[in-house]
Amino acid sequence: MDIKQVSTTEQLKPLLSALCQLYELERKVQKRSEFESLRRNVEKMKAAFEELGYRIEDPDGQSYNETRVDLEASIAGSSTEDLAVTEVIKPIIRYVMRDSSGEYTKVIQRGVVVVESRIKN
Amino acid sequence: MSNTINFGIDLGTTNSLIAKFNKGTVEVFKNPVGFKETLPSVVAFRNDRILVGEKGRVYLEKDPKSTIGQFKRKMGTTESYRIKSLDQSKTPIELSAFVLKELKTFIHTGETPEAVVITIPASFDMVQSNATKEAGHQAGFKQVVLLQEPIAASLAYANKTTGNELNNSQWIVYDLGGGTFDVALVRIAEGELKVIDHEGDNFLGGADFDALIVERIVVPAIEKKGQFSDILNQLKSGSGRLNSKWYVLLASAEEAKKELSTKSAAEIDVEVEDDAGEVISALISVTRSEFEAVIKEAVDATAEMLRTILTRNSLQPSDLKFVLMVGGSTYIPLVRNRIKELLGIPVNTDIDPTNAIVIGAAYYAGNKPLELSEASATVAPVCPLKLKVSYNKASQESDEMFSAKVDGDVNGLSYRIVRDDGGYDSGLKQLSTRISEDLPLQSDAYNSFTLRILDAHNNPLAVESIQIAQGKYSVAGQMLPEDLSLVKDNLQDGDTRLEQVFARNTILPAKKKMTVDVSKTLVHGTEDEIRIMVVEGSSTNHSSSNKSVGVLLVSARNLKRDLLRGTEIDLTFEVSESRAVTVHAYVNPSGPEFSDVFTPKDRRVDVKALAEEIGMLEERIEQEKAEALEHENYEVVDVLTKLAGPVQELQGEAVLLTLDDVTDHKYKLEDRKRKIAQELHQATSTKRIERLRAEYVEVRDEVSETVKESGNDMEKRQLLEIVNHEHVFLNTNSTQRLAEHISKLRSLEFQILMRSPDFLIGWFQSLTAKRETFNDQVQAKNLIEAGKQHIQGEDFDRLLEVNKRLFSLLPQREQESKDMRHFTGIS
């Protein structure tokens, strides 16, 4: 599939929504005791999507600065220095292309996050 | 070259857009980063970078001294903005020019327009209009034509619908966007569109509605569930304990608001810690009527402004043709209904409210002649610079320093580096004789960047590609010397095949997950087993020619219940830097987990499997010999005859080995077996390859026909992927690869056939013909009856279920084809 087509089509919306739900599901069940029994299913779903070329990237805890364009951020707190992601509303979704020379990815959904300064007042 | 302007820009207070008219249609360009049509009209000056749009918006609230938005309101005034980080001032014209220049980067057609139509609010006076024109010129447009926003929206409507007689009529354009509200009375008289009157509120829009949902609906609901003393302050204050949750709630409220345009209720998922440290998790339901109650006051205020226009112009609602809805917030049903209800004027929602203005601007531009000389429009910019770049092409770091030396006049020029995956943008930076930038890298991937040197109008003068490989592409790590493969049963040919787990030269450590199907039923408590065999050597070889790394046994003795044929087993393979291979097998979530580690020093040979393999090898030699004789291929017969003796000898020795043999004899036998297998495969490979090639072509043609007739898009793509790569595996001389692709094609065909009524009926009939052999006659009878009914009722999903159940009632020998043989028990 041509990435240009992927990026410009509205058809991806339901798929992106399903990927976001999967991410959310994983995050919710991680905190629960029954996670171990569900982990396999969640991982297999992620692997199936990855087979199709769609990868979920969790930006939680990653550093943020003004050059990152794979994230749509809201800054909480008053400082804008040494920022890191503290809340993920939507994960980053990448389209993965592979050929003999390696792997290339393209951001097809930017992560929606809240970032905060690591510097404590 | 076109002699009309064609490009239109909606230079909005909150967001801006760009579109192009081309042969009667309009394309609204998308931001190459994030793919949105809208660009927030915000400019941020962070350190030495200029960030326009989304990136600027992030800093709007928290770094207001260096980030400017809503400057459109100050167009035409003498006011300018003091930028703290630059220690200088910028005028609204300069800031608007930054936005216009950024919009040029949306154009993917490679054009550099020199003329443009820019929209302005109906309220703009001459000074403000001239200021907008000046911003256009500063952004590099030689010809700037202005168009009033309500006129643009009306043009979008007029061009979208046909047969609507608008002549000598008047209507209202109601524009409720993300942050501003405008309402205008538009009249068409003698073919000329004119804005007669207008009103507006610069501080009313969709963002205010999101905040109202949080403040009036969500927060009171949270308060009831925990102990909070001053939750709203904690959320809204920059130093508040819950400030980060404020933005999460705003985002959820926006989603809920959109949902409420089509549904009667939406849910907001909340997780917040109360004052006592208790985590409150709640799903707060917001109904459409609750939402409408909180925004009603604001919506009524807009209706009031509309009424003012009518009164001022001595008009009755019946004098108006309709109210044309523009701006994303007019999707809200209450907005539409309330205006209709309060004023009694029909509401027109025929155009896309989010981009109507820019579409109208482009239509206008498509009819507006260019006033530029051809010469001035076609001269390509000449790059007066010489660039010498230097950077590491491979890196293990998370970022890499890029530097360049620039020779030539850099005055007034800037540069920008973007990562092609859409994850990094340096922003606009002033060019000096040296460029030095830390480029962040995606791990384990090729990172491709583009450096652009830009003139004062954002037109590119030079483009340089930067390629940096991160992680595994570097040769610094320890590499795998040979392919590692999993041995699987090839049920169709009664043989085994290899599936590559790790390719040769994979950088270690490496990890991979695979799912395999159990190809025979394991009855718990018996001595039966499944073998997860890992072999080392080219994955294009036959398994018996490769070196055994180890066998993980999934034994029926350790199972609590039967492991049915078709059950999936999840396998995880890990290879450490010291090349120790760990294999984990998860039978199912509640079942046992099998795991083993094979190290290169401690080579494992399973005596039972070895004996079986030797047996299979002997049988295969005999079969091949008979076939070669039949075809009078005496050269092959000769080679195979010579192999018969050693393999019989080998079998005799293997029988003597005890299962727990501790000597190195089994390794020697395994080596000898491997050599014989290699010779056998070498002698017969030409024949097998030719046969498989012919089979592949036959299967491919058959499957192509099936896919063409009944395949869905995904299946068509899967077929195309195989066919597009066939030149590779048809020419590799690898029987394994050919067999693998034939098997892929067959599964694809089977998948489609499973949906085909004819196939399902045919299958059902062939199963019913075997009714005498079913294990459970009563159940079979019931199923056959049910199947007949499903055929009559054309319920083919249920027929498939019946077929599957009938199939499972067949005795095991019937379920397997006559050539089917299990060596590993996985396929």
PDB file of C-alpha atoms in Angstrom, chain B residues 21-140:
ATOM      1  CA  PHE B  21      -8.656  25.122  -7.712  1.00  0.00           C
ATOM      2  CA  ASN B  22      -7.863  22.651 -10.485  1.00  0.00           C
ATOM      3  CA  LYS B  23     -10.091  22.055 -13.492  1.00  0.00           C
ATOM      4  CA  GLY B  24     -13.362  22.639 -11.703  1.00  0.00           C
ATOM      5  CA  THR B  25     -12.550  20.918  -8.411  1.00  0.00           C
ATOM      6  CA  VAL B  26     -10.897  22.144  -5.248  1.00  0.00           C
ATOM      7  CA  GLU B  27      -8.292  20.300  -3.201  1.00  0.00           C
ATOM      8  CA  VAL B  28      -7.766  21.391   0.383  1.00  0.00           C
ATOM      9  CA  PHE B  29      -4.117  20.672   1.171  1.00  0.00           C
ATOM     10  CA  LYS B  30      -3.146  18.793   4.315  1.00  0.00           C
ATOM     11  CA  ASN B  31      -0.306  19.495   6.657  1.00  0.00           C
ATOM     12  CA  PRO B  32       2.455  17.022   5.748  1.00  0.00           C
ATOM     13  CA  VAL B  33       2.909  16.649   9.501  1.00  0.00           C
ATOM     14  CA  GLY B  34      -0.175  15.196  11.163  1.00  0.00           C
ATOM     15  CA  PHE B  35      -2.303  15.331   7.978  1.00  0.00           C
ATOM     16  CA  LYS B  36      -4.764  17.913   9.269  1.00  0.00           C
ATOM     17  CA  GLU B  37      -6.195  20.488   6.902  1.00  0.00           C
ATOM     18  CA  THR B  38      -6.010  23.176   9.557  1.00  0.00           C
ATOM     19  CA  LEU B  39      -2.915  25.005  10.755  1.00  0.00           C
ATOM     20  CA  PRO B  40      -3.309  26.799  14.092  1.00  0.00           C
ATOM     21  CA  SER B  41      -2.594  30.500  13.518  1.00  0.00           C
ATOM     22  CA  VAL B  42       0.088  30.599  16.195  1.00  0.00           C
ATOM     23  CA  VAL B  43       3.784  31.506  16.021  1.00  0.00           C
ATOM     24  CA  ALA B  44       6.238  30.583  18.782  1.00  0.00           C
ATOM     25  CA  PHE B  45       9.828  31.736  19.124  1.00  0.00           C
ATOM     26  CA  ARG B  46      11.585  29.084  21.176  1.00  0.00           C
ATOM     27  CA  ASN B  47      15.313  29.549  21.622  1.00  0.00           C
ATOM     28  CA  ASP B  48      16.557  30.042  18.053  1.00  0.00           C
ATOM     29  CA  ARG B  49      13.635  28.296  16.369  1.00  0.00           C
ATOM     30  CA  ILE B  50      10.446  29.636  14.866  1.00  0.00           C
ATOM     31  CA  LEU B  51       7.541  27.247  15.318  1.00  0.00           C
ATOM     32  CA  VAL B  52       4.367  27.873  13.377  1.00  0.00           C
ATOM     33  CA  GLY B  53       1.063  26.081  13.849  1.00  0.00           C
ATOM     34  CA  GLU B  54       0.494  23.047  16.055  1.00  0.00           C
ATOM     35  CA  LYS B  55       3.949  23.235  17.654  1.00  0.00           C
ATOM     36  CA  GLY B  56       3.438  26.880  18.450  1.00  0.00           C
ATOM     37  CA  ARG B  57      -0.020  26.213  19.894  1.00  0.00           C
ATOM     38  CA  VAL B  58       1.481  23.887  22.504  1.00  0.00           C
ATOM     39  CA  TYR B  59       3.364  26.823  24.062  1.00  0.00           C
ATOM     40  CA  LEU B  60       0.593  29.408  23.678  1.00  0.00           C
ATOM     41  CA  GLU B  61      -0.628  29.219  27.228  1.00  0.00           C
ATOM     42  CA  LYS B  62       2.572  28.337  29.054  1.00  0.00           C
ATOM     43  CA  ASP B  63       5.106  30.557  27.286  1.00  0.00           C
ATOM     44  CA  PRO B  64       2.948  33.541  26.294  1.00  0.00           C
ATOM     45  CA  LYS B  65       5.881  35.917  26.250  1.00  0.00           C
ATOM     46  CA  SER B  66       7.405  34.155  23.259  1.00  0.00           C
ATOM     47  CA  THR B  67       4.299  32.613  21.670  1.00  0.00           C
ATOM     48  CA  ILE B  68       1.678  34.632  19.851  1.00  0.00           C
ATOM     49  CA  GLY B  69      -1.789  33.642  18.693  1.00  0.00           C
ATOM     50  CA  GLN B  70      -4.981  35.494  17.698  1.00  0.00           C
ATOM     51  CA  PHE B  71      -2.856  38.264  16.136  1.00  0.00           C
ATOM     52  CA  LYS B  72      -5.435  38.632  13.389  1.00  0.00           C
ATOM     53  CA  ARG B  73      -7.427  40.736  15.839  1.00  0.00           C
ATOM     54  CA  LYS B  74      -4.610  43.273  15.873  1.00  0.00           C
ATOM     55  CA  MET B  75      -4.157  43.480  12.107  1.00  0.00           C
ATOM     56  CA  GLY B  76      -3.990  47.088  10.981  1.00  0.00           C
ATOM     57  CA  THR B  77      -3.184  48.445  14.428  1.00  0.00           C
ATOM     58  CA  THR B  78       0.120  49.980  15.395  1.00  0.00           C
ATOM     59  CA  GLU B  79       0.432  47.439  18.180  1.00  0.00           C
ATOM     60  CA  SER B  80       3.248  44.938  18.006  1.00  0.00           C
ATOM     61  CA  TYR B  81       4.182  41.974  20.156  1.00  0.00           C
ATOM     62  CA  ARG B  82       7.302  42.000  22.270  1.00  0.00           C
ATOM     63  CA  ILE B  83       8.947  38.580  21.914  1.00  0.00           C
ATOM     64  CA  LYS B  84      10.921  37.820  25.046  1.00  0.00           C
ATOM     65  CA  SER B  85      13.166  35.115  23.605  1.00  0.00           C
ATOM     66  CA  LEU B  86      14.148  37.299  20.631  1.00  0.00           C
ATOM     67  CA  ASP B  87      14.287  40.508  22.589  1.00  0.00           C
ATOM     68  CA  GLN B  88      12.570  42.250  19.703  1.00  0.00           C
ATOM     69  CA  SER B  89       9.046  42.998  18.488  1.00  0.00           C
ATOM     70  CA  LYS B  90       6.978  41.421  15.745  1.00  0.00           C
ATOM     71  CA  THR B  91       4.001  43.065  14.083  1.00  0.00           C
ATOM     72  CA  PRO B  92       0.727  41.226  13.354  1.00  0.00           C
ATOM     73  CA  ILE B  93       1.666  41.520   9.651  1.00  0.00           C
ATOM     74  CA  GLU B  94       4.982  39.727  10.198  1.00  0.00           C
ATOM     75  CA  LEU B  95       3.293  37.038  12.284  1.00  0.00           C
ATOM     76  CA  SER B  96       0.605  36.522   9.626  1.00  0.00           C
ATOM     77  CA  ALA B  97       3.357  36.202   7.010  1.00  0.00           C
ATOM     78  CA  PHE B  98       4.871  33.335   9.032  1.00  0.00           C
ATOM     79  CA  VAL B  99       1.526  31.518   8.923  1.00  0.00           C
ATOM     80  CA  LEU B 100       1.135  32.140   5.181  1.00  0.00           C
ATOM     81  CA  LYS B 101       4.668  30.888   4.518  1.00  0.00           C
ATOM     82  CA  GLU B 102       4.002  27.766   6.579  1.00  0.00           C
ATOM     83  CA  LEU B 103       0.828  27.087   4.579  1.00  0.00           C
ATOM     84  CA  LYS B 104       2.973  26.982   1.434  1.00  0.00           C
ATOM     85  CA  THR B 105       4.655  23.867   2.826  1.00  0.00           C
ATOM     86  CA  PHE B 106       1.273  22.073   2.606  1.00  0.00           C
ATOM     87  CA  ILE B 107       1.377  22.223  -1.211  1.00  0.00           C
ATOM     88  CA  HIS B 108       2.487  18.775  -2.312  1.00  0.00           C
ATOM     89  CA  THR B 109       2.305  19.475  -6.034  1.00  0.00           C
ATOM     90  CA  GLY B 110       5.729  21.116  -6.105  1.00  0.00           C
ATOM     91  CA  GLU B 111       4.306  24.478  -7.143  1.00  0.00           C
ATOM     92  CA  THR B 112       5.426  27.791  -5.683  1.00  0.00           C
ATOM     93  CA  PRO B 113       2.448  30.079  -6.169  1.00  0.00           C
ATOM     94  CA  GLU B 114       3.136  33.752  -6.644  1.00  0.00           C
ATOM     95  CA  ALA B 115      -0.494  34.821  -6.477  1.00  0.00           C
ATOM     96  CA  VAL B 116      -3.172  33.992  -3.936  1.00  0.00           C
ATOM     97  CA  VAL B 117      -6.660  34.859  -2.735  1.00  0.00           C
ATOM     98  CA  ILE B 118      -6.717  35.482   1.047  1.00  0.00           C
ATOM     99  CA  THR B 119      -9.971  35.731   2.975  1.00  0.00           C
ATOM    100  CA  ILE B 120     -10.681  38.459   5.528  1.00  0.00           C
ATOM    101  CA  PRO B 121     -13.569  38.924   7.992  1.00  0.00           C
ATOM    102  CA  ALA B 122     -16.491  41.081   6.916  1.00  0.00           C
ATOM    103  CA  SER B 123     -15.546  43.456   9.719  1.00  0.00           C
ATOM    104  CA  PHE B 124     -12.100  44.327   8.268  1.00  0.00           C
ATOM    105  CA  ASP B 125     -11.704  47.963   7.271  1.00  0.00           C
ATOM    106  CA  MET B 126      -9.377  49.353   4.626  1.00  0.00           C
ATOM    107  CA  VAL B 127      -6.347  49.535   6.940  1.00  0.00           C
ATOM    108  CA  GLN B 128      -6.847  45.978   8.178  1.00  0.00           C
ATOM    109  CA  SER B 129      -7.367  44.759   4.619  1.00  0.00           C
ATOM    110  CA  ASN B 130      -4.178  46.441   3.440  1.00  0.00           C
ATOM    111  CA  ALA B 131      -2.316  44.930   6.379  1.00  0.00           C
ATOM    112  CA  THR B 132      -3.453  41.456   5.230  1.00  0.00           C
ATOM    113  CA  LYS B 133      -2.274  42.226   1.693  1.00  0.00           C
ATOM    114  CA  GLU B 134       1.093  43.292   3.062  1.00  0.00           C
ATOM    115  CA  ALA B 135       1.373  40.016   5.014  1.00  0.00           C
ATOM    116  CA  GLY B 136       0.763  38.194   1.723  1.00  0.00           C
ATOM    117  CA  HIS B 137       3.525  40.156   0.023  1.00  0.00           C
ATOM    118  CA  GLN B 138       5.906  39.522   2.899  1.00  0.00           C
ATOM    119  CA  ALA B 139       5.191  35.808   2.491  1.00  0.00           C
ATOM    120  CA  GLY B 140       6.385  36.017  -1.111  1.00  0.00           C
TER     121      GLY B 140
END
